[in-house]
């Protein structure tokens, strides 16, 4: 068998395995349930009168149940009637819909809502997010010179990361799956290779269309930390840092230009909202919260794992215990891998530590910067699933 055919067959088998994992995780959604929590609606009038008899536990309103799920319904309803998605008549007497950005009207993962009914569209969209996340992480790991089996394990762990699984109905899950491609570009920058910028433009544009600018900012911070550490390891920080910054600026400019049809209406919407005194509250990441990355909801009990997700690290069902267990194994065997592979892995570890520490120490500073105050604790921990 030719090497090219063999490689294609191996990659195809790995993609099928990732699809099987995504299908197994979302199996309940394919047999009549939806991959989102709508119980929060029954906490408010007038829907509390229709509260199911078996819903006995207290339900607190969440962003997913009260905002993102209704937005998906509006998107599907507009597609079914052939109407425009530019305006929503259902909120506050009427609001711009596509311009709100978080409605994700132009996200690739919103395409199922244009062609399928709501229930299957929610399942297909969530399935595509898990599949794309796994495939992108797999491709990144292969480009990082990891063996096929380890690359497949990287893809599975990333698509099963708690941040992605618990936010499948939010914009964060539309942006996060493309992060490995952006990290791959950061690795190329650290090696002085700038020819990968077109792929980085596409990856960054797709992340921007996901409707979570804070996730994009956190991804750029992580990739910047990773590239800086890699350049420092090579002793090329002084000589190549300027080239890397200029290349990144070019990538960002082209990506913003590609999604200008989404960003320009959003900026107009934000300016109008700011002029009327509307804004977003900042969140904080505490040192004690990092325990929840490896031991989810320890303070609340394991029964709380089924509760709706919130923008707080203790809401994450993250399989970080796997990564924690592999760390001693890595440091025990670190002398055996090639220097290039060892430097990549350790740069990822260092970047994860730096960004997590940034979320703890610099949160008051970031909260004072327009735009960066939208960064939630979950955003600082997003890339840790790739470590």
Short mmCIF file of C-alpha atoms in Angstrom, two decimals:
data_model
loop_
_atom_site.label_atom_id
_atom_site.label_comp_id
_atom_site.label_asym_id
_atom_site.label_seq_id
_atom_site.Cartn_x
_atom_site.Cartn_y
_atom_site.Cartn_z
CA UNK A 1 0.00 0.00 0.00
CA UNK A 2 1.28 3.43 -0.93
CA UNK A 3 2.25 5.64 2.03
CA UNK A 4 -0.23 8.35 0.99
CA UNK A 5 -3.11 5.85 0.81
CA UNK A 6 -2.08 4.30 4.11
CA UNK A 7 -1.98 7.71 5.78
CA UNK A 8 -5.39 8.62 4.37
CA UNK A 9 -6.85 5.33 5.64
CA UNK A 10 -5.37 5.88 9.11
CA UNK A 11 -6.71 9.41 9.30
CA UNK A 12 -10.13 8.29 8.09
CA UNK A 13 -10.30 5.61 10.78
CA UNK A 14 -9.38 8.16 13.45
CA UNK A 15 -12.07 10.56 12.23
CA UNK A 16 -14.62 7.74 12.36
CA UNK A 17 -13.53 6.97 15.93
CA UNK A 18 -14.00 10.62 16.90
CA UNK A 19 -17.45 10.60 15.27
CA UNK A 20 -18.37 7.47 17.23
CA UNK A 21 -17.30 9.10 20.50
CA UNK A 22 -19.36 12.21 19.71
CA UNK A 23 -22.37 10.04 18.84
CA UNK A 24 -22.03 8.03 22.05
CA UNK A 25 -21.85 11.18 24.18
CA UNK A 26 -24.92 12.71 22.52
CA UNK A 27 -26.88 9.47 22.23
CA UNK A 28 -29.73 10.71 24.48
CA UNK A 29 -30.28 13.67 22.16
CA UNK A 30 -30.82 11.36 19.21
CA UNK A 31 -33.61 9.45 20.95
CA UNK A 32 -35.93 12.33 21.72
CA UNK A 33 -34.08 14.64 24.13
CA UNK A 34 -32.29 17.91 23.36
CA UNK A 35 -28.68 18.76 24.35
CA UNK A 36 -29.73 21.78 26.38
CA UNK A 37 -31.42 22.53 29.68
CA UNK A 38 -34.80 24.24 29.35
CA UNK A 39 -35.91 23.74 32.96
CA UNK A 40 -34.96 27.32 33.82
CA UNK A 41 -37.96 28.57 31.86
CA UNK A 42 -40.30 27.02 34.45
CA UNK A 43 -38.83 29.29 37.15
CA UNK A 44 -40.44 32.35 35.57
CA UNK A 45 -43.99 33.48 34.97
CA UNK A 46 -46.13 32.56 33.15
CA UNK A 47 -44.41 29.24 32.33
CA UNK A 48 -44.20 28.27 36.00
CA UNK A 49 -47.87 27.33 35.71
CA UNK A 50 -46.83 24.60 33.24
CA UNK A 51 -44.07 23.22 35.49
CA UNK A 52 -43.90 19.41 35.08
CA UNK A 53 -44.87 17.36 38.12
CA UNK A 54 -41.54 15.51 38.15
CA UNK A 55 -39.55 18.78 38.27
CA UNK A 56 -39.38 19.08 42.04
CA UNK A 57 -35.92 20.56 42.59
CA UNK A 58 -35.46 24.35 42.67
CA UNK A 59 -34.47 25.74 39.29
CA UNK A 60 -32.42 28.92 38.91
CA UNK A 61 -32.51 30.91 35.67
CA UNK A 62 -29.46 30.45 33.43
CA UNK A 63 -28.21 32.14 30.29
CA UNK A 64 -28.54 28.99 28.19
CA UNK A 65 -32.17 28.31 29.04
CA UNK A 66 -33.38 31.91 28.94
CA UNK A 67 -31.32 33.33 26.08
CA UNK A 68 -29.44 30.92 23.82
CA UNK A 69 -32.14 28.29 23.45
CA UNK A 70 -34.83 30.88 22.59
CA UNK A 71 -32.40 32.40 20.09
CA UNK A 72 -32.02 29.00 18.43
CA UNK A 73 -35.80 28.74 18.26
CA UNK A 74 -36.01 32.18 16.62
CA UNK A 75 -33.31 31.22 14.13
CA UNK A 76 -35.13 28.03 13.20
CA UNK A 77 -38.50 29.79 13.02
CA UNK A 78 -37.10 32.45 10.68
CA UNK A 79 -35.57 29.80 8.42
CA UNK A 80 -38.83 27.82 8.33
CA UNK A 81 -40.84 30.89 7.31
CA UNK A 82 -38.18 32.23 4.95
CA UNK A 83 -37.85 35.45 6.96
CA UNK A 84 -34.77 37.55 7.61
CA UNK A 85 -32.72 37.04 10.78
CA UNK A 86 -31.87 40.72 11.03
CA UNK A 87 -34.66 41.53 13.50
CA UNK A 88 -36.34 39.79 16.43
CA UNK A 89 -39.82 41.05 17.36
CA UNK A 90 -39.97 38.88 20.52
CA UNK A 91 -37.57 40.75 22.84
CA UNK A 92 -38.26 44.15 24.39
CA UNK A 93 -40.67 45.05 21.64
CA UNK A 94 -38.08 44.28 18.98
CA UNK A 95 -34.29 44.06 18.83
CA UNK A 96 -31.65 43.58 16.12
CA UNK A 97 -31.11 39.82 16.05
CA UNK A 98 -28.13 39.08 13.80
CA UNK A 99 -26.33 42.19 15.06
CA UNK A 100 -26.18 40.83 18.62
CA UNK A 101 -23.39 38.48 17.48
CA UNK A 102 -24.05 35.95 20.26
CA UNK A 103 -27.09 34.81 18.29
CA UNK A 104 -24.56 33.11 15.95
CA UNK A 105 -26.63 33.58 12.83
CA UNK A 106 -23.57 33.08 10.60
CA UNK A 107 -21.76 30.39 12.59
CA UNK A 108 -21.11 27.16 10.66
CA UNK A 109 -22.67 25.27 13.56
CA UNK A 110 -25.94 27.19 13.05
CA UNK A 111 -26.43 25.77 9.56
CA UNK A 112 -28.53 22.79 10.83
CA UNK A 113 -31.17 25.25 12.05
CA UNK A 114 -31.68 26.41 8.46
CA UNK A 115 -32.36 22.94 7.08
CA UNK A 116 -33.81 20.80 9.90
CA UNK A 117 -36.45 21.01 12.60
CA UNK A 118 -35.44 22.36 16.00
CA UNK A 119 -34.92 19.09 17.89
CA UNK A 120 -32.68 17.37 15.29
CA UNK A 121 -30.95 20.69 14.52
CA UNK A 122 -29.87 21.06 18.17
CA UNK A 123 -28.50 17.52 18.18
CA UNK A 124 -26.74 17.84 14.83
CA UNK A 125 -25.21 21.18 15.80
CA UNK A 126 -23.88 19.78 19.09
CA UNK A 127 -22.57 16.67 17.30
CA UNK A 128 -20.74 18.79 14.74
CA UNK A 129 -19.12 20.83 17.51
CA UNK A 130 -17.75 17.72 19.21
CA UNK A 131 -16.60 16.22 15.91
CA UNK A 132 -14.86 19.39 14.71
CA UNK A 133 -13.21 19.87 18.11
CA UNK A 134 -11.87 16.33 18.07
CA UNK A 135 -10.66 16.49 14.46
CA UNK A 136 -8.93 19.85 14.92
CA UNK A 137 -7.17 18.65 18.08
CA UNK A 138 -6.18 15.43 16.30
CA UNK A 139 -4.68 17.33 13.36
CA UNK A 140 -2.84 19.67 15.72
CA UNK A 141 -1.37 16.74 17.63
CA UNK A 142 -0.22 15.06 14.42
CA UNK A 143 1.46 18.28 13.28
CA UNK A 144 3.09 18.37 16.71
CA UNK A 145 4.73 15.03 15.78
CA UNK A 146 2.69 12.93 18.20
CA UNK A 147 2.09 9.26 17.26
CA UNK A 148 -1.25 8.37 15.73
CA UNK A 149 -2.60 6.80 18.93
CA UNK A 150 -1.62 9.79 21.09
CA UNK A 151 -3.05 12.20 18.53
CA UNK A 152 -6.34 10.31 18.64
CA UNK A 153 -6.29 10.44 22.45
CA UNK A 154 -5.71 14.20 22.27
CA UNK A 155 -8.72 14.58 20.01
CA UNK A 156 -10.95 12.50 22.28
CA UNK A 157 -9.89 14.35 25.44
CA UNK A 158 -10.47 17.73 23.81
CA UNK A 159 -13.92 16.87 22.51
CA UNK A 160 -14.83 15.45 25.93
CA UNK A 161 -13.49 18.46 27.82
CA UNK A 162 -16.00 19.64 30.36
CA UNK A 163 -15.92 23.23 29.14
CA UNK A 164 -17.16 22.11 25.74
CA UNK A 165 -19.65 19.52 26.99
CA UNK A 166 -21.28 21.84 29.51
CA UNK A 167 -21.55 24.78 27.08
CA UNK A 168 -22.87 23.08 23.94
CA UNK A 169 -25.76 25.53 23.79
CA UNK A 170 -23.68 28.68 24.22
CA UNK A 171 -21.47 30.71 21.84
CA UNK A 172 -18.35 29.46 23.62
CA UNK A 173 -18.85 26.02 22.05
CA UNK A 174 -19.04 27.60 18.57
CA UNK A 175 -15.61 29.22 18.96
CA UNK A 176 -13.68 26.69 21.07
CA UNK A 177 -13.50 23.81 18.51
CA UNK A 178 -11.30 25.88 16.18
CA UNK A 179 -8.72 26.72 18.87
CA UNK A 180 -6.27 23.89 17.98
CA UNK A 181 -5.87 25.31 14.46
CA UNK A 182 -4.96 28.70 15.89
CA UNK A 183 -2.51 27.04 18.28
CA UNK A 184 -0.94 25.24 15.34
CA UNK A 185 -0.33 28.61 13.69
CA UNK A 186 1.28 29.88 16.91
CA UNK A 187 3.65 26.92 16.80
CA UNK A 188 4.60 27.72 13.22
CA UNK A 189 5.24 31.34 14.21
CA UNK A 190 7.57 30.19 16.98
CA UNK A 191 9.60 28.29 14.37
CA UNK A 192 9.87 31.29 12.05
CA UNK A 193 7.43 29.79 9.52
CA UNK A 194 4.92 32.38 8.27
CA UNK A 195 3.41 30.56 5.29
CA UNK A 196 0.53 29.17 7.40
CA UNK A 197 -1.14 32.57 7.80
CA UNK A 198 -4.04 31.88 5.34
CA UNK A 199 -5.16 28.90 7.43
CA UNK A 200 -4.86 31.02 10.57
CA UNK A 201 -7.06 33.70 8.97
CA UNK A 202 -9.78 31.12 8.27
CA UNK A 203 -9.53 29.61 11.78
CA UNK A 204 -9.70 33.02 13.47
CA UNK A 205 -12.62 34.09 11.26
CA UNK A 206 -14.53 30.93 12.15
CA UNK A 207 -13.88 31.58 15.85
CA UNK A 208 -15.16 35.13 15.47
CA UNK A 209 -18.35 33.90 13.80
CA UNK A 210 -18.92 31.74 16.89
CA UNK A 211 -20.24 34.78 18.73
CA UNK A 212 -17.96 34.73 21.77
CA UNK A 213 -15.38 37.53 21.47
CA UNK A 214 -14.12 36.80 24.98
CA UNK A 215 -13.27 33.25 23.94
CA UNK A 216 -11.37 34.60 20.94
CA UNK A 217 -9.45 37.02 23.19
CA UNK A 218 -8.58 34.21 25.61
CA UNK A 219 -7.46 32.01 22.70
CA UNK A 220 -5.18 34.76 21.39
CA UNK A 221 -3.74 35.28 24.88
CA UNK A 222 -3.00 31.56 25.21
CA UNK A 223 -1.50 31.29 21.71
CA UNK A 224 0.59 34.40 22.38
CA UNK A 225 1.89 32.93 25.62
CA UNK A 226 2.67 29.63 23.88
CA UNK A 227 4.51 31.30 20.99
CA UNK A 228 6.46 33.57 23.35
CA UNK A 229 7.61 30.63 25.47
CA UNK A 230 8.59 28.64 22.37
CA UNK A 231 10.61 31.57 21.02
CA UNK A 232 12.32 31.94 24.38
CA UNK A 233 13.20 28.24 24.38
CA UNK A 234 14.79 28.66 20.95
CA UNK A 235 16.64 31.80 22.05
CA UNK A 236 14.96 33.72 19.21
CA UNK A 237 12.67 35.96 21.22
CA UNK A 238 14.55 39.17 20.39
CA UNK A 239 15.17 38.41 16.72
CA UNK A 240 11.80 36.99 15.67
CA UNK A 241 9.28 38.51 18.09
CA UNK A 242 8.64 41.54 15.86
CA UNK A 243 8.04 39.35 12.80
CA UNK A 244 5.60 37.22 14.79
CA UNK A 245 3.69 40.29 15.99
CA UNK A 246 3.45 41.72 12.48
CA UNK A 247 2.29 38.38 11.06
CA UNK A 248 -0.33 38.06 13.78
CA UNK A 249 -1.56 41.59 13.09
CA UNK A 250 -1.94 40.73 9.41
CA UNK A 251 -3.86 37.58 10.29
CA UNK A 252 -6.14 39.52 12.62
CA UNK A 253 -6.77 42.23 10.01
CA UNK A 254 -7.74 39.75 7.31
CA UNK A 255 -9.91 37.74 9.71
CA UNK A 256 -11.78 40.84 10.86
CA UNK A 257 -12.25 41.87 7.24
CA UNK A 258 -13.75 38.46 6.43
CA UNK A 259 -16.36 38.76 9.18
CA UNK A 260 -16.97 42.50 8.87
CA UNK A 261 -20.58 41.76 7.86
CA UNK A 262 -21.06 40.50 11.44
CA UNK A 263 -18.78 42.84 13.37
CA UNK A 264 -19.91 46.19 11.98
CA UNK A 265 -23.60 45.76 12.97
CA UNK A 266 -22.47 44.43 16.35
CA UNK A 267 -20.30 47.48 17.02
CA UNK A 268 -23.20 49.76 16.13
CA UNK A 269 -25.43 47.78 18.48
CA UNK A 270 -22.86 47.98 21.32
CA UNK A 271 -22.42 51.73 20.86
CA UNK A 272 -26.16 52.25 21.08
CA UNK A 273 -26.36 50.04 24.20
CA UNK A 274 -23.42 51.81 25.87
CA UNK A 275 -24.96 55.19 25.20
CA UNK A 276 -27.98 54.05 27.21
CA UNK A 277 -25.98 52.75 30.16
CA UNK A 278 -26.04 49.01 29.43
CA UNK A 279 -22.90 46.98 30.09
CA UNK A 280 -21.52 43.63 31.25
CA UNK A 281 -20.35 42.71 34.74
CA UNK A 282 -16.90 41.25 35.24
CA UNK A 283 -16.21 37.89 36.88
CA UNK A 284 -13.30 36.72 38.98
CA UNK A 285 -11.22 33.56 39.12
CA UNK A 286 -10.03 32.53 42.58
CA UNK A 287 -7.13 30.26 43.43
CA UNK A 288 -9.44 27.76 45.15
CA UNK A 289 -11.51 27.48 41.97
CA UNK A 290 -8.68 25.70 40.15
CA UNK A 291 -9.47 22.57 42.17
CA UNK A 292 -12.68 22.30 40.16
CA UNK A 293 -10.65 21.83 36.97
CA UNK A 294 -9.54 18.41 38.15
CA UNK A 295 -12.22 17.60 40.74
CA UNK A 296 -15.52 19.06 39.48
CA UNK A 297 -18.02 20.38 41.97
CA UNK A 298 -16.16 18.89 44.95
CA UNK A 299 -17.63 21.47 47.30
CA UNK A 300 -21.18 20.93 46.09
CA UNK A 301 -21.29 17.15 45.90
CA UNK A 302 -21.29 14.87 42.89
CA UNK A 303 -25.08 15.18 42.45
CA UNK A 304 -24.51 18.77 41.34
CA UNK A 305 -22.79 17.55 38.16
CA UNK A 306 -26.17 17.36 36.43
CA UNK A 307 -27.04 20.97 37.26
CA UNK A 308 -27.17 23.55 34.46
CA UNK A 309 -23.82 25.11 33.54
CA UNK A 310 -22.89 28.52 34.90
CA UNK A 311 -20.05 30.92 34.15
CA UNK A 312 -17.93 29.68 36.99
CA UNK A 313 -15.13 27.09 37.14
CA UNK A 314 -17.06 24.92 39.62
CA UNK A 315 -19.58 24.30 36.84
CA UNK A 316 -17.04 22.45 34.70
CA UNK A 317 -17.22 18.70 34.26
CA UNK A 318 -13.67 18.52 32.98
CA UNK A 319 -11.74 15.30 32.45
CA UNK A 320 -8.65 17.10 33.68
CA UNK A 321 -7.94 14.27 36.11
CA UNK A 322 -6.64 12.35 33.07
CA UNK A 323 -4.14 15.10 32.26
CA UNK A 324 -3.20 15.37 35.94
CA UNK A 325 -2.42 11.66 36.03
CA UNK A 326 -0.31 11.87 32.87
CA UNK A 327 1.89 14.71 34.14
CA UNK A 328 4.11 12.52 36.37
CA UNK A 329 4.43 10.04 33.51
CA UNK A 330 5.57 12.82 31.17
CA UNK A 331 8.23 14.16 33.52
CA UNK A 332 9.44 10.63 34.18
CA UNK A 333 9.97 10.03 30.44
CA UNK A 334 10.80 13.56 29.27
CA UNK A 335 14.42 12.69 28.56
CA UNK A 336 13.45 10.24 25.81
CA UNK A 337 11.32 12.26 23.30
CA UNK A 338 13.01 14.40 20.68
CA UNK A 339 13.88 17.93 21.81
CA UNK A 340 11.35 19.55 19.44
CA UNK A 341 8.46 17.47 20.74
CA UNK A 342 9.55 17.92 24.36
CA UNK A 343 9.74 21.69 23.94
CA UNK A 344 6.24 21.82 22.42
CA UNK A 345 4.67 19.86 25.24
CA UNK A 346 6.42 21.81 27.95
CA UNK A 347 5.57 25.11 26.26
CA UNK A 348 1.91 24.07 26.33
CA UNK A 349 2.18 23.26 30.03
CA UNK A 350 3.88 26.57 30.76
CA UNK A 351 1.31 28.52 28.72
CA UNK A 352 -1.52 26.83 30.62
CA UNK A 353 0.06 27.82 33.94
CA UNK A 354 0.69 31.39 32.80
CA UNK A 355 -2.84 31.96 31.46
CA UNK A 356 -4.46 30.38 34.52
CA UNK A 357 -2.31 32.59 36.77
CA UNK A 358 -3.27 35.58 34.63
CA UNK A 359 -6.92 34.82 35.28
CA UNK A 360 -6.25 34.92 39.02
CA UNK A 361 -3.80 37.79 39.39
CA UNK A 362 -4.77 40.14 36.58
CA UNK A 363 -8.54 39.88 36.72
CA UNK A 364 -9.01 43.31 38.38
CA UNK A 365 -6.82 44.87 35.67
CA UNK A 366 -8.62 43.10 32.83
CA UNK A 367 -11.98 44.12 34.29
CA UNK A 368 -11.01 47.75 33.80
CA UNK A 369 -10.19 47.29 30.10
CA UNK A 370 -13.14 47.67 27.69
CA UNK A 371 -13.88 44.36 26.00
CA UNK A 372 -11.60 42.27 28.22
CA UNK A 373 -14.01 42.65 31.13
CA UNK A 374 -16.17 40.10 29.29
CA UNK A 375 -13.58 37.41 29.97
CA UNK A 376 -15.10 34.83 32.30
CA UNK A 377 -13.12 32.32 34.39
CA UNK A 378 -14.03 29.57 31.94
CA UNK A 379 -12.24 31.40 29.13
CA UNK A 380 -8.91 31.34 30.98
CA UNK A 381 -9.19 27.56 31.40
CA UNK A 382 -10.43 26.79 27.87
CA UNK A 383 -7.14 25.76 26.30
CA UNK A 384 -6.06 23.62 29.27
CA UNK A 385 -7.90 20.65 27.76
CA UNK A 386 -5.22 20.53 25.05
CA UNK A 387 -2.39 20.16 27.54
#
